[in-house]
Each structure stands twice: as C-alpha cells, then as structure tokens.
Amino acid sequence: MTEAPQAGQLTFIAPRRAKPQRHLADLTMAERRAAVVELGEKAFRADQLSRHYFGKLTESADQMTDLPAASRSVLAQLMPDLLSPVREITCDNGTTRKTLWKLFDGSLVESVLMRYPDRATICVSSQAGCGMNCPFCATGQAGLTRNMSTAEIVGQVVAAARTLARGEVPGGPGRINNIVFMGMGEPMANYKAVIGAVHRMVDPSPDGLGISARGVTVSTVGLVPAIAKLANEGLPVTLAVSLHAPDDELRDTLVPINTRWQVAEVLDAAWAYAAKTKRRVSIEYALIKDINDQEWRADLLGRLLKNKLVHVNLIPLNPTPGSKWTASRPEDERAFVHRLEHHGVPVTVRDTRGREIDGACGQLAAANPTA
Ligand code: SAH
C-alpha cells in the first residue's frame, strides 16, 4: 500500500507522460459509435469510418469522399497519424521489408513484412523497447521505453496491408495472412493493448481486419498469469513460448524472468493453453553455439515436450552487435533436430529472412535512423 508522503519527505511521482492520441482502432465498435456521437456526428458514421479504415484501408479521412466534407473533417479526429515512417529497408528482392517507425513522442519501433510465394507475414512490435533483458536479444539490451497503444500496434498491420494491396511488394497485389508478435517488446507485459489489437486484427469487418485468429501468433518469454488469462479470451491465437533452454539453471541466464516463472510452470501454462484452445503451442528455441545446443539438452527438451500438442521452432541465433555468442555449428543443429525427432517432437528450423537488414528474429533494436 502507498502511504501519504510526509512533509519534507522526498516523493517519487512518476512523470505524467502524454499518451498517444485516441484512434478508432483503440476502440470497440460500440465505443466508436459513442465517440462519433460525442463529436456531434450520427452513430452510423462509425461504421462508415471503420469500413474505410479496416476494409478499404483508406489512409486519411479526406479520402473518404462518400462522406460529407463536414463530417470528414470531424471524423479525422479519430484517425490521427500515429506512426511516421522514418526508414524502410528491403532485401530478398523486395519481399522482406523492415520499416522503422517514429511514434508521437519520438519513440522508435520496427515492423517487418515478409512475403512468401503463398502468404505474407507481418512481424509487429508491441512495446518500444523491452524490459525482459534477454542477453542475446538486441531489443532486450536497450530496456523498455513504453507500452504501445492498441492503435499503434494495429497501425503496423494496416500499413503493411496497404503496401501489399497497392502491389508495392513483388508478386502482385496481396494481403496479410499471418501476424506474429515477434517484433520489439514482450506482448504479455502490455496485455490489455495487445488483446485490443488482436481483436482489431481478427474481428470481422467493419469491426476489424477479419484476419483468421489462427494466423496470429503471440510470442512470450512465459509470463504465466498472462498466458492463463489469454487462454480464457476466446481468441484461438497461436501461443509461442520462448524457451531457449530446458533447464532452469541455463534459462535463468538466457531468459531472466525464468527466476520468477520457471520452466515447469511455464510449460504447464502452455499445456493448459493448448488444452483450452486446442491450438498447438510453438516452442521457440534459439540455437546458441556451445551454450544451449548440446545433445543432452535436446534430449531433456524432448522428454519435456514428448506427447504434447507442440511444435518446436529452432532459430539459428542472429548474433547481435558485440555479442560473444553465435549460431550453432550445422552438425550440432542437425543433431539437435534428430534428438527431438527421436522423441517424436515435431520440429522445424526457422529461416533467417531479413538478416542483412537487421530485420531477423531478435535483431530489432530501432538503431539510430541516420546510422
Ligand atoms: N518478447 C517476445 C517476443 C520476442 S521476439 C518473446 O520473447 O517471445 C521473438 C523471438 O525471437 C523470441 O523467441 C526471442 O527469444 C527470439 N530472439 C530474440 N533475439 C534473438 C536472436 N538474437 N536470435 C534469434 N532469436 C532471437
């Protein structure tokens, strides 16, 4: 409990930080109607506005020419520009695109769009920075700046959807199939905004983008209470758990929050999630040379995951600048895969798209845009 400060005592009052402006994507449909009415417009304008933003991907209110000009300028207040592109870098012949965004307060975040022959995936950030401090992750090194708002998170998806719809990515006009919360930040540490964002992603038009919840993956270090809560949201998204080690001794160092919620507890939460949602849980495991890639660790992992509704994603470590760690030797990676297969555990090795633009897993650090 907090006590009233006494005279002469130093008080630590958190500085009041301005929040990002309210955007229609922060709001449920009912809240949008109320907001529109508050602005002096008819409630049905909220539906029109939503159809434009989520359905037609209209960029600004003045392009909504089916609405009266007077309404457009009022409704524009619910569509503030929250994300300004600072820099865009592409590789893989333009099919991988990393965008650096500046938020209203100068915070920098990144998203990565990856187009494959049969689908397109957007990797979004949920926080500016991250407070989880995993030593192998570029974002973790910089610490947490702040949580992103629901509309800031959704805005990354809408921007990517526009890029695809306009045919700006090789392969012709396309759409987003998958969304992964694997950019900057720990989504389960920004729970409320992330759940709001997932709703905007999966709710059918005009409430949201109408993307299949099966195509949405929330990746977490393993915040157990939040995983339990997510299981009860009725949103069948894929849960990915960043395990990286099967034993607490090593995981305490690779994923420091493990000292709070240990491997057994995290996996129990994952199995409860799988039971409740009937969704296969992804286990993320960055293979780090001579650190977590020993065959005995693969065996231990295999025993923990055996006969569960699970899939292991092995990620060759993307070394961050100045890191003493590097990716496993190919023969160790192969042996690791074989040990897991021996236990009957489904496993794949993730491709490392976007490496040369620092857009690959764990490399998003919002480096100085002028660098
Ligand atoms: N905070 C969330 C999302 C992080 S990014 C989480 O931890 O799950 C998504 C994945 O990339 C996580 O599994 C993360 O551990 C992994 N990752 C981070 N840095 C990496 C690196 N340098 N190389 C490979 N994978 C990395």
Coordinates of N, CA and C and ligand atoms in Angstrom, one line a residue, residues 130 132 136-138 181-183 185-187 219-221 240-242 244 284 286 315-320 350 361-363, ligand 1:
C130 N 12.0 -3.2 -24.6 CA 11.5 -4.4 -23.9 C 12.2 -4.4 -22.5
M132 N 12.5 -7.2 -20.7 CA 12.8 -8.6 -20.2 C 14.3 -9.0 -20.2
F136 N 20.7 -12.2 -25.3 CA 21.0 -12.5 -26.7 C 20.2 -11.6 -27.7
C137 N 19.3 -10.8 -27.1 CA 18.3 -10.1 -28.0 C 18.6 -8.7 -28.0
A138 N 18.6 -8.1 -29.3 CA 19.0 -6.7 -29.4 C 18.1 -5.8 -28.7
F181 N 3.6 -11.5 -33.1 CA 4.0 -10.6 -32.2 C 5.5 -10.9 -31.8
M182 N 6.4 -10.8 -32.8 CA 7.7 -11.2 -32.6 C 8.7 -10.0 -32.9
G183 N 8.1 -8.8 -32.9 CA 9.0 -7.6 -33.1 C 9.5 -7.2 -31.7
G185 N 9.5 -5.9 -28.0 CA 8.6 -5.9 -26.8 C 8.1 -7.3 -26.4
E186 N 7.6 -7.3 -25.2 CA 7.0 -8.5 -24.6 C 5.5 -8.3 -24.6
P187 N 4.8 -8.9 -25.6 CA 3.4 -8.7 -25.7 C 2.6 -8.9 -24.4
S219 N 3.9 -14.2 -29.0 CA 5.1 -14.9 -28.5 C 5.5 -14.2 -27.2
T220 N 5.8 -15.1 -26.2 CA 6.1 -14.6 -24.9 C 7.3 -15.3 -24.2
V221 N 8.0 -14.6 -23.3 CA 9.0 -15.2 -22.5 C 8.4 -16.2 -21.5
A240 N 3.2 -18.8 -28.7 CA 4.6 -19.2 -28.9 C 5.4 -18.9 -27.5
V241 N 6.1 -19.8 -27.0 CA 6.8 -19.6 -25.8 C 8.3 -19.6 -26.1
S242 N 9.0 -18.6 -25.7 CA 10.4 -18.5 -25.9 C 11.1 -19.2 -24.8
H244 N 14.2 -21.6 -25.0 CA 15.6 -21.4 -25.2 C 16.5 -22.3 -24.3
E284 N 9.8 -21.7 -29.0 CA 10.9 -21.1 -29.7 C 12.2 -21.4 -29.0
A286 N 16.3 -20.6 -29.7 CA 17.4 -20.0 -30.4 C 18.6 -20.9 -30.2
I315 N 15.6 -21.6 -33.9 CA 16.1 -20.4 -34.6 C 17.6 -20.3 -34.5
P316 N 18.3 -20.4 -35.6 CA 19.7 -20.2 -35.5 C 20.0 -18.8 -34.9
L317 N 20.8 -18.6 -33.9 CA 20.9 -17.3 -33.3 C 21.4 -16.3 -34.3
N318 N 20.8 -15.1 -34.3 CA 21.3 -14.0 -35.0 C 22.1 -13.2 -34.1
P319 N 23.4 -13.2 -34.2 CA 24.2 -12.6 -33.2 C 24.0 -11.1 -33.3
T320 N 23.8 -10.4 -32.1 CA 23.6 -9.0 -32.1 C 25.0 -8.4 -32.0
R350 N 13.8 -22.5 -38.3 CA 13.3 -21.3 -38.9 C 14.3 -20.7 -39.9
C361 N 14.9 -12.3 -36.5 CA 14.5 -12.5 -35.1 C 15.5 -11.9 -34.2
G362 N 15.0 -11.1 -33.3 CA 15.8 -10.6 -32.2 C 16.7 -9.5 -32.6
Q363 N 16.7 -9.0 -33.8 CA 17.6 -8.0 -34.2 C 17.0 -6.6 -34.2
Ligands
SAH1 N1 9.2 -10.9 -26.1 C1 8.7 -11.9 -27.0 C2 8.9 -11.6 -28.5 C3 10.3 -11.5 -28.8 S1 10.9 -11.7 -30.4 C4 9.3 -13.2 -26.7 O1 10.4 -13.2 -26.0 O2 8.8 -14.3 -27.1 C5 10.5 -13.3 -31.0 C6 11.6 -14.4 -30.8 O3 12.9 -14.1 -31.2 C7 11.7 -14.8 -29.3 O4 11.6 -16.2 -29.2 C8 13.1 -14.3 -29.0 O5 13.6 -15.0 -27.9 C9 13.8 -14.6 -30.3 N2 15.1 -13.9 -30.4 C10 15.5 -12.8 -29.7 N3 16.7 -12.4 -30.1 C11 17.2 -13.4 -30.9 C12 18.4 -13.6 -31.6 N4 19.4 -12.7 -31.5 N5 18.5 -14.6 -32.4 C13 17.5 -15.5 -32.6 N6 16.3 -15.4 -31.9 C14 16.1 -14.3 -31.1

